[in-house]
mmCIF file of C-alpha atoms in Angstrom:
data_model
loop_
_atom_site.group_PDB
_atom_site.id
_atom_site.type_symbol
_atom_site.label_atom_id
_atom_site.label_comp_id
_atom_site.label_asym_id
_atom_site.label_seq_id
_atom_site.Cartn_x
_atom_site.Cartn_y
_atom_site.Cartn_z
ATOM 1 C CA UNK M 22 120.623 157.635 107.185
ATOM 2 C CA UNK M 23 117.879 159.726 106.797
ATOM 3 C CA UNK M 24 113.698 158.773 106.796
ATOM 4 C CA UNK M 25 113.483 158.303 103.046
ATOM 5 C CA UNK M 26 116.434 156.404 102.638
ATOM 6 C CA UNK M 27 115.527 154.158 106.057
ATOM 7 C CA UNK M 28 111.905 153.339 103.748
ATOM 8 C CA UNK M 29 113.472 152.647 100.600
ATOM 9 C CA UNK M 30 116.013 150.168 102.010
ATOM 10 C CA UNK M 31 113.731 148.824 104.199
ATOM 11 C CA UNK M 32 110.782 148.065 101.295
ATOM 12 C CA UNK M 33 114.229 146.387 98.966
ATOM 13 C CA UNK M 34 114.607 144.493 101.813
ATOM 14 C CA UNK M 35 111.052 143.443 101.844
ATOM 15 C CA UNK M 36 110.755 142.305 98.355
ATOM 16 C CA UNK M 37 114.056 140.172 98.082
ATOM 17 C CA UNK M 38 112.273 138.453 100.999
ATOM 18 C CA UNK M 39 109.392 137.828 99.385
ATOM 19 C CA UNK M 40 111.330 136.954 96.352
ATOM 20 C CA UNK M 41 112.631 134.116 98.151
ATOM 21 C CA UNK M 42 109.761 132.842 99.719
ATOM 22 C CA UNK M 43 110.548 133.685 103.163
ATOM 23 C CA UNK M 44 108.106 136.524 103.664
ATOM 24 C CA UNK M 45 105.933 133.669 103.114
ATOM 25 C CA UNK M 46 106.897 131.504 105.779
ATOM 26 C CA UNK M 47 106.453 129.073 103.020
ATOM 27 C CA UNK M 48 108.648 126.096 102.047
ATOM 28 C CA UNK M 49 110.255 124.483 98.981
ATOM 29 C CA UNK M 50 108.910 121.601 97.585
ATOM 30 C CA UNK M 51 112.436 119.157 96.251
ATOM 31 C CA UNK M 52 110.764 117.812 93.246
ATOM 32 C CA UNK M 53 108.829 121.009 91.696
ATOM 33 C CA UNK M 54 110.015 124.168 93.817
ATOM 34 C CA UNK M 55 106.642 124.832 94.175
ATOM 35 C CA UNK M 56 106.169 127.257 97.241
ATOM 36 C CA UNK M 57 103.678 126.124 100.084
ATOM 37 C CA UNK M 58 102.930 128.537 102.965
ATOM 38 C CA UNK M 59 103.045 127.093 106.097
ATOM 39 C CA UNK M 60 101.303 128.821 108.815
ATOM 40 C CA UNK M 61 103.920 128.682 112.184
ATOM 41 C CA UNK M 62 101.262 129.548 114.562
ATOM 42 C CA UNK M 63 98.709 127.277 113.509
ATOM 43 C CA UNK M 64 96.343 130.317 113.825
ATOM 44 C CA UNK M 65 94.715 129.802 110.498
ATOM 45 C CA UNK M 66 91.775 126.770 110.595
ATOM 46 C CA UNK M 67 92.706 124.903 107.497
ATOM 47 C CA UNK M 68 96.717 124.502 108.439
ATOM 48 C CA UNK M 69 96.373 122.058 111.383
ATOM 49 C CA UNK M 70 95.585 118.120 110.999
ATOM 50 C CA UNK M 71 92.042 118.847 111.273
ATOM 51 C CA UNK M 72 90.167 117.254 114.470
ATOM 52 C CA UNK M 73 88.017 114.161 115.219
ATOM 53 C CA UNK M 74 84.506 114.129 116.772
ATOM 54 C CA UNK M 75 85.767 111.164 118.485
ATOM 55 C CA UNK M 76 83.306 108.069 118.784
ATOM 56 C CA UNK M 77 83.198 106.579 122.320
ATOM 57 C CA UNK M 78 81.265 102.865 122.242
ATOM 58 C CA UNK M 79 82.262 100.488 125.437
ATOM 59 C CA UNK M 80 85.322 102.416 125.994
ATOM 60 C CA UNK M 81 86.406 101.905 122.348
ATOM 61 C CA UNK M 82 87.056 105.617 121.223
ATOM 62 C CA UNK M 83 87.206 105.693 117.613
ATOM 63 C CA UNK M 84 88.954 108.725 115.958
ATOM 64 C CA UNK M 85 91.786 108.776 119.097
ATOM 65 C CA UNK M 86 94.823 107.045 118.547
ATOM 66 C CA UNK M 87 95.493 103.768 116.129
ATOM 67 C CA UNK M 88 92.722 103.036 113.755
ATOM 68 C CA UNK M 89 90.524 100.302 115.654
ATOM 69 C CA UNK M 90 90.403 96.781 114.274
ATOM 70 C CA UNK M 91 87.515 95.475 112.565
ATOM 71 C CA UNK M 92 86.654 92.013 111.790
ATOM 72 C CA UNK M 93 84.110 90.438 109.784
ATOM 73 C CA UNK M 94 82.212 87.323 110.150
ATOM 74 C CA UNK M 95 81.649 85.351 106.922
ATOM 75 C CA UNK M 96 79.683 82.566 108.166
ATOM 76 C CA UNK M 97 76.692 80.951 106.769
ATOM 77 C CA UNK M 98 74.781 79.394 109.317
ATOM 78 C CA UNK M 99 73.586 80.345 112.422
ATOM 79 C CA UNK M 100 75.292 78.408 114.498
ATOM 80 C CA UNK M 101 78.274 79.329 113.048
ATOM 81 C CA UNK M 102 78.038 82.798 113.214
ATOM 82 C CA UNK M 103 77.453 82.483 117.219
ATOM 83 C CA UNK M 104 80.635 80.626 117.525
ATOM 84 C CA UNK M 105 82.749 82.820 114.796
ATOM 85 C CA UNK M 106 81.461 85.720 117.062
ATOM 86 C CA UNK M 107 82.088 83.944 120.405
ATOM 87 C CA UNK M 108 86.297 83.056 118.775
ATOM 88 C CA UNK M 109 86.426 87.217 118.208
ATOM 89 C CA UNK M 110 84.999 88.199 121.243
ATOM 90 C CA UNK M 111 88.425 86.492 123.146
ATOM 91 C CA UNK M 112 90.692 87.910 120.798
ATOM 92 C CA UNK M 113 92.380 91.130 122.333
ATOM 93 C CA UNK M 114 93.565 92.736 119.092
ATOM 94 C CA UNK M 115 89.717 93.039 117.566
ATOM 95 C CA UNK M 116 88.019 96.307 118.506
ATOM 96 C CA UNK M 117 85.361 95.742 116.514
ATOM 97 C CA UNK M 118 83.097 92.865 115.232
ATOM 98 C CA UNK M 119 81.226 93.421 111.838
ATOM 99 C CA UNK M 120 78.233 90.880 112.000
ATOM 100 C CA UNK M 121 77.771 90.390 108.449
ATOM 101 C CA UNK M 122 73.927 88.513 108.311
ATOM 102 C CA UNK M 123 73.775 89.257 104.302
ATOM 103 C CA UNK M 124 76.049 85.940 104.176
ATOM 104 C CA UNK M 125 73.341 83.796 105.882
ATOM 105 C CA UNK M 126 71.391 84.500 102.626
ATOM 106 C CA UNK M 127 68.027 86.207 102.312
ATOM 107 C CA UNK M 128 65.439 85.405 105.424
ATOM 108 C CA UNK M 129 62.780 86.893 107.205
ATOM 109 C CA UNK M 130 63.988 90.402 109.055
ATOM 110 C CA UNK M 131 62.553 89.388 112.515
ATOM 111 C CA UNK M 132 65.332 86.339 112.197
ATOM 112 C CA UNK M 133 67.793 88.565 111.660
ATOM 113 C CA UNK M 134 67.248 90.843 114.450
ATOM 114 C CA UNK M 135 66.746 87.560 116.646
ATOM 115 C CA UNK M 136 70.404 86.425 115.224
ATOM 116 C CA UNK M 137 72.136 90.019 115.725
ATOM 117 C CA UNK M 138 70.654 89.708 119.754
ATOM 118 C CA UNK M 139 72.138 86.777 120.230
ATOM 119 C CA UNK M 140 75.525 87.498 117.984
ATOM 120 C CA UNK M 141 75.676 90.758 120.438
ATOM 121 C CA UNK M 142 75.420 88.649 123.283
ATOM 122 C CA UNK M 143 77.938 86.339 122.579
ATOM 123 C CA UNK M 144 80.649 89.973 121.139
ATOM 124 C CA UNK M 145 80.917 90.584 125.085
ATOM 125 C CA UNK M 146 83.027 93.273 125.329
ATOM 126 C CA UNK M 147 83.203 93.996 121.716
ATOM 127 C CA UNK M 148 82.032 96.708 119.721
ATOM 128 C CA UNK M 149 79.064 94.971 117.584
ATOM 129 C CA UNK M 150 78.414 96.546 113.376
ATOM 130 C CA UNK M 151 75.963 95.333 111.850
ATOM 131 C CA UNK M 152 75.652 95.162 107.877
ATOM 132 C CA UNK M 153 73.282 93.633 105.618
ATOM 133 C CA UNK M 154 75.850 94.104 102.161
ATOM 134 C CA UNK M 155 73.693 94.135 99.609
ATOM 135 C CA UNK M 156 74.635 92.624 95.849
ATOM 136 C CA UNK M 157 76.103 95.334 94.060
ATOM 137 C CA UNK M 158 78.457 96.438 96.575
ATOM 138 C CA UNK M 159 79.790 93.247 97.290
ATOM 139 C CA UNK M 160 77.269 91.130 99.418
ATOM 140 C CA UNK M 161 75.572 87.621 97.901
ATOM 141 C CA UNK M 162 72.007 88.722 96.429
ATOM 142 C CA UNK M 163 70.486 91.887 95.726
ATOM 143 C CA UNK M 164 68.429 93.332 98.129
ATOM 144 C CA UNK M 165 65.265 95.929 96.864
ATOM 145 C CA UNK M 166 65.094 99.016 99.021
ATOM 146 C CA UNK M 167 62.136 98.013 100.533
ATOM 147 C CA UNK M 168 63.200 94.754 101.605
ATOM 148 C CA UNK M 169 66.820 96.026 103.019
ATOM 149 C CA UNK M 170 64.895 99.247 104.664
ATOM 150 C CA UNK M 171 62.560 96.398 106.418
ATOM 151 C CA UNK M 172 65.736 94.275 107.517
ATOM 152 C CA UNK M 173 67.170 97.416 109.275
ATOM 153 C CA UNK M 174 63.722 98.515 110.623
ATOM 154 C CA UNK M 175 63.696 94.874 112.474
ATOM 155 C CA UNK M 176 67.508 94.966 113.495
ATOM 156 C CA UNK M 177 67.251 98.729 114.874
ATOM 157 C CA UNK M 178 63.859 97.986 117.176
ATOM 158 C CA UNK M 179 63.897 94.082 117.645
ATOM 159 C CA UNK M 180 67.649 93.254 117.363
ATOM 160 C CA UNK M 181 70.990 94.458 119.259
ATOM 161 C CA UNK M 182 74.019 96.737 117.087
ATOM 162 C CA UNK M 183 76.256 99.406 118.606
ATOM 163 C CA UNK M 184 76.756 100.791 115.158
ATOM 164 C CA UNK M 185 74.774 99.805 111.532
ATOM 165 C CA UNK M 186 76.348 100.145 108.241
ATOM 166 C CA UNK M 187 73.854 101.849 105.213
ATOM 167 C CA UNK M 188 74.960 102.015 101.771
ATOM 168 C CA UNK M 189 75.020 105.322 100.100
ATOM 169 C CA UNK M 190 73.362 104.876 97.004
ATOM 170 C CA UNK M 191 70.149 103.772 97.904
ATOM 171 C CA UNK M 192 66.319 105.246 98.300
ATOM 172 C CA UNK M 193 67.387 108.686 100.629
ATOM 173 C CA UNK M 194 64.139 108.543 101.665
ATOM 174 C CA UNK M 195 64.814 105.190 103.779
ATOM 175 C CA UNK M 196 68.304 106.212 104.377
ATOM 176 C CA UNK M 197 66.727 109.755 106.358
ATOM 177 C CA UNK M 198 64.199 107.460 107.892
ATOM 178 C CA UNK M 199 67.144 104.661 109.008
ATOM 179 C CA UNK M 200 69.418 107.371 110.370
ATOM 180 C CA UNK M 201 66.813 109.103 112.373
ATOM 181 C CA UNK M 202 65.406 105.550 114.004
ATOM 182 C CA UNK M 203 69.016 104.491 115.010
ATOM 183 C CA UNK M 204 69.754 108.058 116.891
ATOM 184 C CA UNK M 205 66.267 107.329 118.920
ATOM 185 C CA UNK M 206 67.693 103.933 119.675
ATOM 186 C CA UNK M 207 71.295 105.137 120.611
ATOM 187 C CA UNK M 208 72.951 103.121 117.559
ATOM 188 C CA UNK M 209 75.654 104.856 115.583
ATOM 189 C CA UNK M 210 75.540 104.617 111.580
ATOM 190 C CA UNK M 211 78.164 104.089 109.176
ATOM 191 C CA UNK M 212 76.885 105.144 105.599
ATOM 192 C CA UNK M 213 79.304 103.265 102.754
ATOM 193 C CA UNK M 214 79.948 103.410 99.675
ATOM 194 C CA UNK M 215 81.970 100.680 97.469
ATOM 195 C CA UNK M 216 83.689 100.219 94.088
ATOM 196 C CA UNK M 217 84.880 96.752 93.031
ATOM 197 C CA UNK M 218 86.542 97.737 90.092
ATOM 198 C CA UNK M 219 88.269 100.940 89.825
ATOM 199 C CA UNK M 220 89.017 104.120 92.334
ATOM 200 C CA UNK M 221 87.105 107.089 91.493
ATOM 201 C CA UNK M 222 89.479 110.235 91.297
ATOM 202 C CA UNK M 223 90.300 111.999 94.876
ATOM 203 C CA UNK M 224 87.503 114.380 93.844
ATOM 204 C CA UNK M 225 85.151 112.370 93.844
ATOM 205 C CA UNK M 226 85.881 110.088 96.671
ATOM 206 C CA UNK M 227 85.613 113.350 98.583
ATOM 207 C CA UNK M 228 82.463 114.224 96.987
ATOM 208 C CA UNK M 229 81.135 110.864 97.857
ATOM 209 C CA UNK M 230 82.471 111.335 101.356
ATOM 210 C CA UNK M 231 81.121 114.299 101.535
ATOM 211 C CA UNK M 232 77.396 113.345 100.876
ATOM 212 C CA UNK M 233 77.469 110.564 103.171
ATOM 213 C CA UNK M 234 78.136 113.307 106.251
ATOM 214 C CA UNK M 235 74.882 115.024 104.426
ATOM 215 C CA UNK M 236 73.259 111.968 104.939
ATOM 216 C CA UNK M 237 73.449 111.826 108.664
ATOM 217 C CA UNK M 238 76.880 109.537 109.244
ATOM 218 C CA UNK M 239 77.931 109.406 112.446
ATOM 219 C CA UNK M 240 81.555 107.273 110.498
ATOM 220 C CA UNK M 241 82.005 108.024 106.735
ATOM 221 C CA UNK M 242 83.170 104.707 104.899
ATOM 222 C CA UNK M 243 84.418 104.423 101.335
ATOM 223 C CA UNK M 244 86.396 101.044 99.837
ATOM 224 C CA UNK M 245 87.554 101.172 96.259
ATOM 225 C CA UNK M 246 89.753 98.939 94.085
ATOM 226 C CA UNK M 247 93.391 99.877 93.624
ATOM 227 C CA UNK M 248 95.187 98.560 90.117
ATOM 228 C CA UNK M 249 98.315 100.744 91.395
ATOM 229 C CA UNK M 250 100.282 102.500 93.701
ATOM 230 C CA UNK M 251 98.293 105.662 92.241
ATOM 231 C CA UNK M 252 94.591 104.302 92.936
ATOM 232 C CA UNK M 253 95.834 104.092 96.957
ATOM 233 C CA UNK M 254 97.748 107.007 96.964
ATOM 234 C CA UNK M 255 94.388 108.980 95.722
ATOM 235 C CA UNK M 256 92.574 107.011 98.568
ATOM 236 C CA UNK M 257 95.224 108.419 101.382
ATOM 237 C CA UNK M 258 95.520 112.268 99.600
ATOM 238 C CA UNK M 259 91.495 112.043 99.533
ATOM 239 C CA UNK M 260 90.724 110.874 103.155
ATOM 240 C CA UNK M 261 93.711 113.469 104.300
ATOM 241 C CA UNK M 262 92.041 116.733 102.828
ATOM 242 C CA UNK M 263 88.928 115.083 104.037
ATOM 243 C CA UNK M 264 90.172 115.304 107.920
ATOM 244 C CA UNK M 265 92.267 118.914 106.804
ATOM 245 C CA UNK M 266 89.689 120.815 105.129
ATOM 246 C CA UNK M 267 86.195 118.970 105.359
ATOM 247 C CA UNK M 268 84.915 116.755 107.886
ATOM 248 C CA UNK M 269 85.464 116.498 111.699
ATOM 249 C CA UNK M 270 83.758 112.902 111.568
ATOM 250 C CA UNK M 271 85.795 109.683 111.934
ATOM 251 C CA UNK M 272 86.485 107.851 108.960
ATOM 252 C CA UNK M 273 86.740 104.291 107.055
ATOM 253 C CA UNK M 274 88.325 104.574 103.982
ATOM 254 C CA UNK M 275 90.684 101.891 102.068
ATOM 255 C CA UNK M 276 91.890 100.753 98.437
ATOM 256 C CA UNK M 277 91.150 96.866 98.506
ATOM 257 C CA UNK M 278 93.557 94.340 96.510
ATOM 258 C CA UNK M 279 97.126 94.138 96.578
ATOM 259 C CA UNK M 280 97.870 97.946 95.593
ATOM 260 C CA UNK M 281 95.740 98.681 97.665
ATOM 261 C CA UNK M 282 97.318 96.790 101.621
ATOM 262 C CA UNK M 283 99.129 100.070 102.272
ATOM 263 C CA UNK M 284 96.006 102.374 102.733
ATOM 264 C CA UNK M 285 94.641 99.300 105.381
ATOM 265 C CA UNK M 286 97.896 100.238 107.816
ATOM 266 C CA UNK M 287 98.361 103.862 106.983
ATOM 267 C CA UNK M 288 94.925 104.867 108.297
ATOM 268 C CA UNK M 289 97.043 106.732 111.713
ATOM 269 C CA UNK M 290 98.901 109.283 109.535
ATOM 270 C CA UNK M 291 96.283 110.163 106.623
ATOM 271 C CA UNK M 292 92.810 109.918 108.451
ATOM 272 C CA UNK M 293 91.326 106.854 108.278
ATOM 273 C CA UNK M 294 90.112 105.731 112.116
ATOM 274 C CA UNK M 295 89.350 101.977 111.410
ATOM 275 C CA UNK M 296 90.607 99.349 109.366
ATOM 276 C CA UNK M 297 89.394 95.770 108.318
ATOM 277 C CA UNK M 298 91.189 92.712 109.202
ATOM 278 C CA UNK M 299 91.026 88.586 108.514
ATOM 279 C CA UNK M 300 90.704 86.146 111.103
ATOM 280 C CA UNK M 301 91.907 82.427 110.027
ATOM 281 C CA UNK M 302 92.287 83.495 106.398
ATOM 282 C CA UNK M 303 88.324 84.238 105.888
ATOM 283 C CA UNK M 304 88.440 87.747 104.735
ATOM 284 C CA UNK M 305 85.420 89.480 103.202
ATOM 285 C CA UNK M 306 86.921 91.805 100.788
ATOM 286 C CA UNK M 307 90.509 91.279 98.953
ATOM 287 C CA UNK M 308 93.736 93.000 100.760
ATOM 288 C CA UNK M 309 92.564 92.135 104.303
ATOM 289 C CA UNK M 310 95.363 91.473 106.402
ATOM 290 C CA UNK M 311 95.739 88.847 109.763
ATOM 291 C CA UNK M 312 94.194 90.779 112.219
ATOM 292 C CA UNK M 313 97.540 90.161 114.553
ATOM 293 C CA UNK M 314 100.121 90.966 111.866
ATOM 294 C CA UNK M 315 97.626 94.216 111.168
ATOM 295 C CA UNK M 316 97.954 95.077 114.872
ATOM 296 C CA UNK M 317 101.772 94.869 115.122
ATOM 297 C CA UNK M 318 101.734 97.624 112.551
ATOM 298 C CA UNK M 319 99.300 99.464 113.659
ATOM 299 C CA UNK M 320 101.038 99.795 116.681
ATOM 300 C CA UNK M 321 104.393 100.275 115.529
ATOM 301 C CA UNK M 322 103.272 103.168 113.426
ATOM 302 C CA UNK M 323 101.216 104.545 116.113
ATOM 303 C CA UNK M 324 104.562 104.587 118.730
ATOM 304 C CA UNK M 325 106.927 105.531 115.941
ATOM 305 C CA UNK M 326 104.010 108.806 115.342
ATOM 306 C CA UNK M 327 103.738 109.642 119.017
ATOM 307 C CA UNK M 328 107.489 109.089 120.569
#
């Protein structure tokens, strides 16, 4: 065969590859036979599952393994809060104990920080968040900026928290202010954003996502409302490219309701590095599962993922 003849063959050759994808390294897709590449070599940033800046708080490293188990309190006293925190604190499948003073109804910020020293006290062991919910995105009264800006000023110099929890939407101002006060104290910060009553499309969860890592979160949070297997499945395809393509920072993302339990389990395979769960059928959001029923799946998935 002689040179020309070698090319030409060789460049047919070529194309019918590419014709059927394989030049590509690419795959077919059953439903559409839509072509994907797929990079082989994983030498190409964008192709891998993305990496975590893991989160290391009393030997609880969040963004490593199963998503770590979160449970809030709900109480309304005092006293009750010490002992709801005290029950957690023995329970080996909690990670994670959200201290939710917003339920013990609007008092001075000094009492709160004295409450969240004594609630971190009695967590032992446990990883200690503390939130102050505010009205709109699903706590019991509104709170003004200036007020809820006060409360964390309090919690973050007079009170104990291994991580706080700051909503999104509010005065960015504050929020600036908040963040850079809990880095000089050593306290992580989640920054959250909610939706009772519909998911925002996976753009703009990852929009929302997105500004909350502008905002200085050490944990990105979102929690919308799921009316169908859709809503969660936007949740799970949002936090996913999120952790792909976006963000190296751990993540706390769920679809709340019944259409919404799966993205609560899931967290392991799409991105998500903590999940909430109910203790003695007190949850505070709807969808929460038993924290020991959420556990046995958690870790089922998690040995099933890494044989």
């Amino acid at each position: 065969m002689d040179r020309r003849s070698f090319i030409t063959g060789l460049a047919a050759g070529t194309a019918a590859l590419a014709h059927t994808g394989l030049a590509q390294a690419s795959t077919s897709e059953a439903f559409s036979k839509k072509t994907r590449p797929v990079d082989t070599m994983n030498r190409i940033g964008g192709w891998t599952n993305g990496s975590v800046e893991v989160i290391d708080i009393k030997g609880v490293r969040i963004g490593e393994g199963r998503p770590k188990l979160i449970a809030p309190t709900t109480s309304k006293t005092e006293a009750d809060l010490i002992a709801t925190v005290k029950k957690f604190a023995d329970m080996p499948a909690l990670n994670v104990i959200e201290v939710r003073i917003d339920y013990l109804g609007k008092i001075d910020p000094k009492d709160y920080a004295r409450i969240t020293r004594d609630a971190y006290a009695a967590a032992g062991d446990k990883v200690v968040l503390v939130t102050l919910r505010n009205g709109t995105d699903g706590g019991p009264f509104i709170a003004d900026d200036e007020w809820y800006g006060c409360v964390y000023e309090a919690v973050l110099t007079e009170g104990r928290a291994d991580i706080v929890d700051l909503e999104l939407f509010r005065d960015r101002a504050m929020i600036d202010r908040l963040v850079k006060l809990a880095r000089k104290q050593g306290v992580k910060v989640i920054i959250s954003d909610h939706e009772f009553n519909f998911t925002p499309d996976e753009d703009e969860i990852i929009r929302r996502l997105m500004l909350e890592e502008q905002a200085g979160a050490d944990i990105l949070k979102i929690a919308v409302m799921a009316h169908s297997p859709e809503d969660a499945l936007a949740v799970m395809s949002a936090t996913a490219k999120m952790r792909h393509y976006h963000s190296a920072r751990p993540m706390l993302t769920m679809a709340m309701g019944r259409a919404g339990v799966l993205t609560r389990i899931t967290g392991e395979g799409f991105g998500s590095d903590m999940t909430f769960a109910s203790v003695g059928g007190k949850a505070s959001a709807p969808g929460q599962i038993p924290a020991e029923d959420c556990l046995r799946v958690l870790e089922t998935l998690h040995k099933a993922m890494n044989p």
